[in-house]
Coordinates of C-alpha atoms and ligand atoms in Angstrom, one line a residue:
M1 CA 0.4 -0.1 0.1
I2 CA 2.6 1.9 1.1
Q3 CA 4.3 1.7 -2.0
K4 CA 1.5 3.2 -4.3
I5 CA 2.3 6.1 -2.2
P6 CA 3.5 8.9 -5.0
Q7 CA 7.6 9.6 -3.5
P8 CA 7.5 12.7 -3.3
V9 CA 4.6 12.6 -1.0
I10 CA 6.4 10.1 1.2
D11 CA 9.6 12.7 1.4
V12 CA 7.0 15.4 2.7
L13 CA 6.5 12.7 5.2
K14 CA 9.8 11.9 6.1
A15 CA 11.2 15.3 6.5
L16 CA 8.4 16.3 8.4
R17 CA 8.8 13.6 10.0
E18 CA 13.1 13.6 10.5
A19 CA 11.8 17.7 12.1
S20 CA 10.2 15.2 15.0
F21 CA 6.6 16.0 13.3
E22 CA 3.7 13.9 13.4
A23 CA 2.0 13.4 9.7
F24 CA 0.4 11.3 7.4
V25 CA -1.8 11.0 4.3
V26 CA -5.3 11.4 5.6
G27 CA -8.8 12.0 3.9
G28 CA -10.0 10.6 0.3
C29 CA -6.4 9.4 -0.8
V30 CA -6.6 7.3 2.3
R31 CA -9.4 6.2 1.3
D32 CA -9.2 5.6 -2.5
L33 CA -5.8 3.8 -1.2
L34 CA -7.8 1.6 0.6
L35 CA -10.5 1.4 -2.2
E36 CA -7.6 0.5 -4.8
C37 CA -8.4 2.9 -6.9
E38 CA -6.0 6.2 -7.9
P39 CA -6.5 9.3 -5.3
K40 CA -6.8 12.2 -6.9
D41 CA -4.8 14.4 -4.7
W42 CA -3.0 14.0 -1.9
D43 CA -3.2 15.5 1.4
I44 CA -0.9 15.7 4.5
T45 CA -2.2 16.2 8.5
T46 CA 0.2 17.1 10.7
N47 CA 0.2 18.5 14.4
A48 CA 3.5 21.0 12.6
K49 CA 2.2 24.9 12.7
P50 CA 1.3 26.9 9.2
E51 CA 5.0 28.8 9.8
E52 CA 6.7 25.5 11.1
V53 CA 5.4 23.8 7.5
Q54 CA 6.5 26.7 6.0
T55 CA 10.0 27.2 7.1
L56 CA 10.3 23.2 6.2
F57 CA 9.8 23.4 2.4
P58 CA 10.3 26.7 1.6
D59 CA 9.0 26.8 -1.0
S60 CA 5.1 26.4 -0.8
F61 CA 2.0 29.2 0.5
Y62 CA -0.2 29.7 3.0
E63 CA -3.7 28.0 1.0
N64 CA -6.6 29.8 3.2
E65 CA -7.4 30.4 7.0
F66 CA -7.8 26.7 7.9
G67 CA -4.3 26.4 8.6
T68 CA -3.1 24.3 5.0
V69 CA 0.7 24.9 3.4
G70 CA 1.1 24.0 -0.5
V71 CA 3.8 22.5 -0.5
K72 CA 5.3 22.8 -4.3
V73 CA 6.7 19.4 -5.0
V74 CA 8.1 17.7 -8.2
P75 CA 5.8 15.7 -10.4
F76 CA 3.9 12.8 -9.3
L77 CA 5.4 10.5 -12.5
K78 CA 2.1 9.6 -15.1
D79 CA 3.8 6.7 -17.4
G80 CA 7.1 7.7 -16.4
K81 CA 6.0 11.4 -17.4
A82 CA 5.8 14.0 -15.9
D83 CA 3.0 16.7 -17.6
R84 CA 3.5 19.6 -15.6
E85 CA 5.9 21.2 -13.6
H86 CA 5.3 20.7 -10.4
D87 CA 2.4 19.2 -8.1
I88 CA 1.6 20.4 -5.4
V89 CA 1.2 18.3 -1.4
E90 CA -1.5 20.2 0.7
V91 CA -0.4 20.1 4.1
T92 CA -2.5 21.1 7.2
T93 CA -2.8 20.9 10.5
Y94 CA -5.1 19.2 12.8
R95 CA -7.3 21.4 13.8
V96 CA -10.9 21.4 15.2
E97 CA -13.3 22.9 14.3
S98 CA -15.6 24.7 16.5
D99 CA -19.8 27.2 16.4
Y100 CA -21.2 26.7 13.4
A101 CA -23.8 29.3 13.5
D102 CA -24.4 29.1 10.3
K103 CA -25.1 25.5 9.1
R104 CA -22.3 26.3 6.6
R105 CA -18.5 27.2 8.2
P106 CA -17.2 27.0 11.3
N107 CA -16.4 30.6 13.0
N108 CA -13.5 29.6 14.5
V109 CA -10.5 26.8 13.6
A110 CA -8.6 25.7 16.6
F111 CA -5.3 23.8 15.7
T112 CA -4.6 20.9 18.2
H113 CA -2.0 18.4 19.2
S114 CA -4.5 15.4 19.1
L115 CA -4.6 13.6 15.3
E116 CA -7.7 11.6 16.9
E117 CA -9.2 14.9 17.3
D118 CA -8.8 15.9 13.5
L119 CA -10.5 12.9 12.8
A120 CA -13.2 13.5 14.2
R121 CA -14.3 16.8 12.6
R122 CA -14.5 14.9 9.4
D123 CA -17.7 14.3 7.6
F124 CA -17.8 10.6 7.2
T125 CA -15.6 7.7 8.1
I126 CA -14.5 6.6 5.7
N127 CA -13.1 9.8 5.0
A128 CA -11.2 10.2 8.3
I129 CA -8.4 7.6 8.2
A130 CA -5.2 8.6 8.3
L131 CA -2.1 7.0 6.9
S132 CA 1.6 6.3 7.7
M133 CA 5.0 3.9 7.6
D134 CA 7.5 3.0 10.3
E135 CA 10.9 2.8 10.5
N136 CA 10.6 -0.1 8.4
D137 CA 8.0 1.3 6.2
A138 CA 5.6 -0.8 7.0
P139 CA 2.2 1.1 7.3
I140 CA 1.1 2.3 9.9
I141 CA -3.6 2.8 10.3
I142 CA -5.1 5.5 12.4
D143 CA -8.3 4.5 12.5
P144 CA -10.6 5.2 15.3
F145 CA -13.9 5.8 13.7
G146 CA -13.7 2.2 11.7
G147 CA -14.0 3.4 8.5
Q148 CA -11.9 0.9 7.5
E149 CA -14.6 -1.5 8.5
D150 CA -17.1 0.3 6.4
L151 CA -14.7 1.0 3.4
K152 CA -15.2 -3.0 3.6
K153 CA -19.0 -3.3 4.6
R154 CA -19.9 -0.1 1.7
I155 CA -21.7 2.0 3.9
I156 CA -21.5 5.6 3.9
R157 CA -21.7 7.3 7.9
T158 CA -21.2 10.0 9.4
V159 CA -18.1 10.2 12.3
G160 CA -20.1 11.3 15.9
V161 CA -23.7 11.8 15.3
P162 CA -25.3 12.8 12.0
D163 CA -28.1 14.3 13.3
D164 CA -24.5 17.0 14.6
R165 CA -22.5 16.7 12.0
F166 CA -25.0 17.8 9.2
N167 CA -26.1 20.7 11.8
E168 CA -22.9 22.1 11.2
D169 CA -22.7 21.9 7.7
A170 CA -25.5 21.4 5.5
L171 CA -23.3 20.9 2.3
R172 CA -22.2 17.4 4.2
M173 CA -25.7 15.9 3.5
M174 CA -25.0 16.7 -0.2
R175 CA -21.5 15.1 0.5
A176 CA -22.8 11.8 1.3
V177 CA -24.7 11.7 -1.6
R178 CA -22.0 12.3 -3.7
F179 CA -19.9 9.7 -1.9
Y180 CA -22.1 6.8 -2.6
A181 CA -22.9 7.6 -6.7
K182 CA -18.7 8.1 -6.7
L183 CA -18.1 5.4 -5.1
R184 CA -20.7 2.7 -6.4
T185 CA -19.0 1.2 -9.5
T186 CA -22.4 -1.1 -10.4
S187 CA -23.8 1.0 -13.5
K188 CA -20.6 -0.5 -15.1
Q189 CA -22.2 -3.8 -14.4
A190 CA -26.3 -3.0 -15.6
H191 CA -27.7 -4.0 -18.1
L192 CA -29.6 -2.6 -20.9
P193 CA -33.3 -1.9 -21.7
G194 CA -34.3 -4.3 -23.6
D195 CA -31.3 -7.1 -22.4
P196 CA -33.5 -10.2 -20.4
K197 CA -31.8 -9.7 -17.7
Y198 CA -32.5 -5.7 -16.9
L199 CA -33.5 -4.8 -14.0
G200 CA -34.5 -1.4 -13.8
I201 CA -32.4 1.1 -11.4
Y202 CA -33.7 0.0 -8.7
E203 CA -33.0 -3.1 -7.7
P204 CA -31.3 -3.8 -4.6
E205 CA -28.0 -6.0 -5.0
L206 CA -27.2 -3.8 -7.5
D207 CA -27.4 -1.3 -5.2
N208 CA -23.8 -1.6 -3.8
W209 CA -23.3 1.1 -1.2
I210 CA -25.6 2.6 0.8
I211 CA -26.4 5.3 3.0
E212 CA -26.0 4.1 7.0
Q213 CA -29.8 4.4 8.4
S214 CA -29.5 7.1 10.8
T215 CA -27.2 9.1 8.7
F216 CA -30.0 8.5 5.4
K217 CA -32.6 9.5 8.3
A218 CA -30.6 12.1 9.4
I219 CA -30.2 13.9 5.7
Q220 CA -34.1 13.6 5.7
K221 CA -34.4 15.3 8.6
N222 CA -32.5 18.2 7.8
A223 CA -32.9 18.0 4.1
I224 CA -34.1 22.0 4.1
H225 CA -31.1 23.1 6.0
L226 CA -29.5 23.3 2.3
T227 CA -31.3 26.4 1.7
Q228 CA -28.7 27.6 4.1
V229 CA -25.4 27.1 1.6
S230 CA -25.0 28.8 -0.9
F231 CA -25.7 27.9 -4.6
E232 CA -21.9 27.7 -5.9
R233 CA -20.8 25.0 -3.5
I234 CA -24.2 23.1 -4.3
Q235 CA -23.7 23.4 -8.0
A236 CA -19.7 21.8 -7.5
E237 CA -21.4 19.1 -5.3
L238 CA -24.3 18.5 -8.1
S239 CA -21.0 18.6 -10.9
K240 CA -19.1 15.6 -9.5
I241 CA -22.8 13.8 -8.4
I242 CA -23.2 14.4 -12.4
L243 CA -19.7 13.3 -13.6
S244 CA -19.6 10.2 -11.5
D245 CA -20.2 6.8 -13.2
S246 CA -23.8 6.6 -12.0
P247 CA -24.8 9.8 -11.8
A248 CA -28.4 8.3 -12.3
E249 CA -28.4 6.4 -8.7
G250 CA -26.5 9.2 -7.1
I251 CA -29.6 12.0 -8.6
D252 CA -32.3 9.6 -7.6
M253 CA -30.5 9.4 -3.9
L254 CA -31.4 13.4 -3.9
Q255 CA -34.5 12.6 -4.2
K256 CA -35.4 9.5 -1.7
V257 CA -33.2 11.9 0.8
K258 CA -35.5 14.7 0.4
L259 CA -32.5 17.0 -0.5
L260 CA -33.4 17.3 -5.2
K261 CA -36.4 20.0 -3.9
Y262 CA -34.1 22.7 -3.3
I263 CA -31.6 21.7 -6.1
L264 CA -33.8 20.8 -9.1
P265 CA -37.1 21.5 -7.6
E266 CA -38.1 21.1 -11.3
L267 CA -38.0 17.4 -11.6
E268 CA -39.8 16.5 -8.9
E269 CA -42.6 17.4 -10.7
G270 CA -42.6 14.1 -12.9
L271 CA -43.1 12.6 -10.8
G272 CA -46.3 10.1 -10.5
I273 CA -46.7 11.7 -13.7
G274 CA -47.3 8.7 -16.5
Q275 CA -46.6 9.6 -20.5
N276 CA -48.1 8.5 -23.7
L277 CA -47.8 5.2 -25.4
H278 CA -44.1 5.4 -26.7
H279 CA -42.8 5.2 -22.8
I280 CA -43.4 3.0 -19.9
Y281 CA -41.9 5.3 -17.0
Q282 CA -43.1 7.8 -15.3
V283 CA -41.8 11.3 -16.3
Y284 CA -39.4 11.3 -13.4
Q285 CA -37.9 7.8 -14.0
H286 CA -37.4 8.5 -17.6
N287 CA -35.5 11.8 -17.1
I288 CA -33.2 9.4 -14.9
L289 CA -33.1 6.5 -17.2
A290 CA -32.2 9.0 -20.1
L291 CA -29.5 10.6 -17.4
K292 CA -27.9 6.5 -17.4
Y293 CA -27.4 5.8 -19.8
C294 CA -26.4 8.7 -21.8
P295 CA -23.1 7.8 -23.5
S296 CA -21.2 11.8 -22.6
K297 CA -19.0 12.1 -19.8
K298 CA -19.1 16.1 -20.9
L299 CA -21.8 17.9 -18.1
D300 CA -23.6 19.9 -20.2
T301 CA -24.7 16.4 -22.2
R302 CA -25.8 14.2 -19.1
L303 CA -27.5 17.8 -17.5
A304 CA -29.7 17.6 -20.9
A305 CA -29.9 14.6 -21.2
L306 CA -31.6 14.7 -17.4
L307 CA -33.5 17.8 -18.7
H308 CA -34.4 17.0 -21.8
D309 CA -38.4 16.6 -20.6
V310 CA -38.1 18.5 -17.7
G311 CA -41.5 20.4 -19.2
K312 CA -43.5 17.3 -19.8
P313 CA -45.0 17.8 -16.7
R314 CA -46.5 21.4 -16.9
T315 CA -47.4 20.7 -21.0
K316 CA -49.2 17.8 -20.3
R317 CA -53.2 17.2 -21.7
G318 CA -55.7 14.3 -21.8
D319 CA -54.2 11.1 -19.5
G320 CA -53.3 7.9 -20.3
Y321 CA -51.9 6.3 -23.7
R322 CA -53.2 9.4 -25.6
S323 CA -51.7 11.3 -23.4
T324 CA -49.5 14.5 -25.5
F325 CA -46.9 17.2 -24.9
Y326 CA -46.9 19.8 -26.8
N327 CA -44.0 22.5 -27.0
H328 CA -42.5 20.2 -23.8
D329 CA -38.9 21.1 -25.6
H330 CA -39.5 24.3 -26.0
V331 CA -41.1 24.6 -22.3
G332 CA -38.0 22.8 -21.1
A333 CA -35.4 24.1 -22.4
R334 CA -37.2 28.0 -20.9
M335 CA -37.2 25.4 -16.8
S336 CA -33.6 24.7 -17.7
D337 CA -32.6 27.7 -18.4
I338 CA -34.3 29.0 -15.3
M339 CA -32.7 26.3 -13.1
L340 CA -29.2 26.5 -14.3
K341 CA -29.4 30.2 -14.1
R342 CA -30.3 29.4 -10.3
L343 CA -27.7 27.1 -9.9
R344 CA -25.3 29.9 -10.7
Y345 CA -23.4 27.5 -13.9
P346 CA -21.5 29.7 -16.4
K347 CA -23.1 30.7 -19.5
A348 CA -21.3 28.3 -21.3
I349 CA -23.2 25.7 -19.6
V350 CA -26.3 26.7 -19.3
D351 CA -26.9 28.4 -22.9
K352 CA -25.7 24.6 -24.3
V353 CA -28.1 22.4 -22.2
A354 CA -30.6 24.8 -22.9
L355 CA -30.4 24.6 -27.0
L356 CA -30.1 20.8 -26.3
V357 CA -33.3 20.4 -24.5
D358 CA -34.8 22.6 -26.8
N359 CA -34.0 20.6 -30.5
H360 CA -34.0 17.2 -28.5
L361 CA -36.9 16.1 -30.4
F362 CA -35.9 16.1 -34.6
Y363 CA -37.1 14.2 -36.5
Y364 CA -35.6 11.9 -38.1
N365 CA -36.8 9.0 -40.7
V366 CA -34.1 8.1 -43.1
D367 CA -36.5 7.6 -45.7
E368 CA -38.5 10.7 -45.7
V369 CA -35.9 13.4 -44.1
T370 CA -33.9 16.2 -47.0
E371 CA -30.6 17.2 -47.0
A372 CA -32.6 21.3 -46.8
S373 CA -34.1 19.9 -43.4
V374 CA -30.4 18.0 -42.6
R375 CA -29.1 21.9 -43.2
R376 CA -32.3 23.2 -41.1
L377 CA -31.1 21.2 -38.2
V378 CA -27.7 22.5 -38.7
R379 CA -28.4 26.1 -38.3
R380 CA -30.2 25.3 -35.8
V381 CA -27.9 23.6 -33.5
G382 CA -24.8 24.6 -34.8
L383 CA -22.4 21.2 -36.2
E384 CA -19.9 21.2 -33.1
N385 CA -23.3 20.8 -31.6
M386 CA -24.6 18.0 -33.5
P387 CA -22.5 15.0 -31.6
D388 CA -23.8 15.4 -28.0
L389 CA -27.2 16.0 -29.5
M390 CA -26.8 12.8 -30.7
D391 CA -25.6 11.6 -27.8
I392 CA -29.3 13.0 -26.7
R393 CA -30.8 10.6 -29.0
I394 CA -29.4 8.3 -27.6
A395 CA -29.7 8.5 -23.7
D396 CA -33.6 8.9 -24.8
R397 CA -34.0 6.4 -27.0
L398 CA -32.4 3.7 -24.3
G399 CA -34.3 5.7 -21.0
S400 CA -37.6 5.3 -22.3
G401 CA -37.9 1.3 -21.8
T402 CA -38.8 0.5 -25.5
P403 CA -35.8 0.4 -26.9
K404 CA -36.4 0.6 -30.9
A405 CA -33.2 -0.7 -31.7
K406 CA -32.5 1.7 -34.4
P407 CA -28.6 2.4 -34.5
Y408 CA -28.6 2.7 -38.6
K409 CA -30.8 5.4 -38.2
L410 CA -28.6 7.7 -36.9
R411 CA -25.4 6.9 -38.7
H412 CA -27.7 7.5 -41.7
L413 CA -28.1 11.1 -40.2
E414 CA -23.9 10.9 -39.3
Y415 CA -24.0 10.4 -42.2
M416 CA -25.9 12.8 -43.8
I417 CA -24.8 15.4 -41.8
D418 CA -21.3 15.1 -42.6
K419 CA -22.7 15.3 -46.6
V420 CA -24.5 18.5 -45.7
S421 CA -21.2 20.3 -43.0
K422 CA -19.7 22.3 -46.0
D423 CA -23.0 23.3 -46.9
A424 CA -23.9 27.4 -46.1
V425 CA -26.3 26.9 -42.9
S426 CA -25.4 31.2 -42.1
V427 CA -24.4 34.0 -43.4
K428 CA -21.3 34.0 -43.5
M429 CA -21.0 31.2 -45.4
L430 CA -22.7 32.0 -49.0
K431 CA -20.5 32.8 -51.4
I432 CA -20.5 36.6 -51.1
N433 CA -21.1 39.0 -48.6
G434 CA -22.8 42.3 -48.1
K435 CA -19.4 44.3 -49.6
D436 CA -19.8 42.2 -52.7
L437 CA -23.6 43.9 -52.7
M438 CA -21.5 46.9 -52.6
S439 CA -19.3 47.2 -54.8
D440 CA -20.3 45.4 -57.5
L441 CA -24.2 45.8 -57.4
K442 CA -23.9 49.4 -56.3
L443 CA -26.0 48.6 -53.5
A444 CA -25.8 51.6 -50.4
P445 CA -25.5 50.4 -47.3
G446 CA -28.3 49.7 -44.5
P447 CA -30.5 47.2 -43.5
K448 CA -31.7 46.1 -47.0
I449 CA -28.4 43.8 -47.7
G450 CA -28.8 41.6 -44.5
A451 CA -32.6 41.3 -45.6
I452 CA -31.5 40.1 -49.3
L453 CA -28.2 37.6 -48.0
D454 CA -31.0 36.0 -45.2
V455 CA -33.2 35.7 -47.9
L456 CA -30.1 34.3 -50.0
L457 CA -29.3 32.1 -47.5
S458 CA -33.1 30.6 -46.8
E459 CA -32.7 29.8 -50.9
V460 CA -29.5 28.4 -50.4
I461 CA -30.6 26.0 -47.3
E462 CA -33.5 24.1 -50.2
D463 CA -30.9 24.0 -52.1
A464 CA -27.0 23.8 -51.6
A465 CA -26.2 24.0 -55.3
L466 CA -27.5 27.4 -55.6
N467 CA -24.3 28.6 -53.6
T468 CA -22.5 30.2 -56.5
R469 CA -21.6 33.7 -56.9
E470 CA -22.7 34.4 -60.0
H471 CA -26.0 32.7 -59.1
L472 CA -26.5 34.9 -56.2
M473 CA -25.2 37.9 -58.1
N474 CA -27.9 37.7 -59.8
R475 CA -30.5 37.1 -57.9
A476 CA -29.6 39.5 -55.1
A477 CA -29.8 41.4 -58.3
Q478 CA -33.7 40.7 -58.3
L479 CA -34.7 41.0 -55.1
D480 CA -33.2 44.7 -54.5
K481 CA -36.6 45.3 -56.6
E482 CA -38.1 44.3 -53.3
H483 CA -38.5 46.4 -50.5
L484 CA -37.2 45.8 -47.8
E485 CA -40.3 44.7 -45.3
S486 CA -41.2 42.1 -48.4
L487 CA -38.0 40.6 -48.2
R488 CA -38.2 40.5 -44.7
S489 CA -41.2 38.8 -45.0
M490 CA -40.1 36.5 -47.2
A491 CA -37.3 35.2 -45.8
K492 CA -39.2 34.7 -42.4
E493 CA -41.8 33.3 -44.2
K494 CA -39.3 30.7 -45.4
I495 CA -38.4 29.7 -42.7
E496 CA -41.1 29.5 -41.0
E497 CA -42.9 27.9 -43.4
K498 CA -40.0 24.9 -43.6
R499 CA -40.2 25.3 -39.6
E500 CA -44.4 24.1 -39.2
S501 CA -43.7 21.3 -41.7
D502 CA -40.2 20.3 -39.8
N503 CA -42.8 20.1 -36.6
Q504 CA -45.5 17.9 -38.6
A505 CA -43.4 15.7 -39.2
I506 CA -42.6 15.6 -35.8
K507 CA -45.6 15.7 -34.2
K508 CA -46.9 12.5 -36.6
K509 CA -43.8 10.5 -35.3
Y510 CA -43.5 11.6 -31.4
W511 CA -47.8 12.3 -29.9
V512 CA -50.8 11.3 -31.1
Q513 CA -53.0 14.2 -32.7
Ligands
ATP601 P1 -12.3 13.8 -3.1 O1 -11.6 12.6 -3.7 O2 -13.3 13.9 -4.1 O3 -10.9 14.7 -3.5 P2 -12.2 14.0 -0.6 O4 -13.0 12.9 0.3 O5 -10.8 14.2 -0.5 O6 -12.4 13.9 -1.6 P3 -11.8 16.7 -0.3 O7 -13.1 17.5 -0.8 O8 -11.3 16.4 -1.1 O9 -12.9 14.8 -0.7 O10 -11.6 16.8 1.1 C1 -10.8 16.3 2.3 C2 -10.7 16.0 3.4 O11 -11.6 17.3 4.0 C3 -12.3 14.6 3.2 O12 -12.0 13.6 2.7 C4 -12.6 14.9 4.5 O13 -11.7 13.9 5.8 C5 -12.5 16.3 5.3 N1 -13.6 17.1 4.7 C6 -13.7 17.3 3.5 N2 -14.7 18.1 3.5 C7 -15.6 18.4 4.5 C8 -16.8 18.5 5.7 N3 -17.7 19.0 4.7 N4 -17.3 18.5 6.7 C9 -16.3 17.4 7.5 N5 -15.6 17.1 6.6 C10 -14.9 17.4 5.4
MG602 MG1 -9.6 15.2 -2.0

């Protein structure tokens, strides 16, 4: 086990000990070592005071008010190679926390001489194990709260009384769910719907990590205190859940422990909402299963899979097999925008998720769809976003529980996208531009130029062969005879008429009229 600790970390441990201090690796890295997975970062806990640590390691900096010193070390080698100048090992002085007035942060951080006290302030037993080695490099493990036993039994349990610990810091409740989602390994073994061995997501035998009962109940009891935590911190934990190996199980666990309504309450609107003949799952389950089967590892795409049908409960009309959900894509996109802004996600993520949700219903049938309609889709979504939109479609299909195994359709769409990828879908891609119109056709600068280009684009989207300089110049000369208003309505009509026919096709396919 000790051999798995990178040499630069061992060097820091030894240097502290040679200066007569105690020093241990602690927290997530020990947990991950014992689970035989690769630790992300290395934390050391010591009885040396921050100034003493800094004196010992001149190449270091005082990181925060909690007594953490970042020590720069030679990079940990990956496959014998380093891709950066240095790594940081965080060295934190043993400390206790007290006075959590606002359920968020300790009012006081006091240093202590006792490792046990430092371990006692940590969140979960599996995160409260310290590891070092003796002179012969044999491991020394300090584990006062039974963390190793819980690791073996796969139990997430608070150090101390759960109620007190969640009252001190409400974010710990989300951390419990994050570790639950992160440490589960089973989603990799789960069978897909359609497979005779498919078990759904709630099967206890697949659920190989549990949140210990009194910890679980204390989260339910204290869930409302999450409202005291900033959305930035909530967002960071949510993203880790979404990016874990079991994101669907994580979100479902948030629901079970009653935290979801303080994070993404709109998802709960789908609980108990049945769908129509295309689906066997209720809306809530379907959204979660789409996340489960989303092939992408990207945060924005996974979020879009989770939210793709969030607009359904508000747009449902009728009941049973013939119910409809007109416009749930657009309503869902607006809801996603509000939900993700509330969680303070950066604009790029908010916009991307809304775009994917808004367009997730694109119609695609191999024999019926024209190149022009694929160009319209690419124009709306952007060529660079098409692979992610396909991932949403795959997630939607696999998460529907009635899989229609038609991957060839998506392969065909990929082929079509490739085929039209060089075609003009924006004014910038036309073979002429505004300057040409002014210099060659002597058009006066003004809004008419833009309107003419818009009409040209709408025609080129219909027929890519029209995108030649010669044709466009002739056509522009003709269009110049029209009034500005009629040019504008020409472009608009073309786009709207086509959008309407695309919509009709979508409706025919997805809803019962
Ligand atoms: P990861 O692998 O995601 O980094 P981690 O367990 O290392 O997981 P960190 O957030 O890096 O998690 O925290 C390091 C350690 O600090 C934890 O293992 C835990 O012992 C302690 N800790 C972190 N946050 C809290 C908290 N809110 N309350 C109590 N202890 C905490
Ligand atoms: Mg960590």
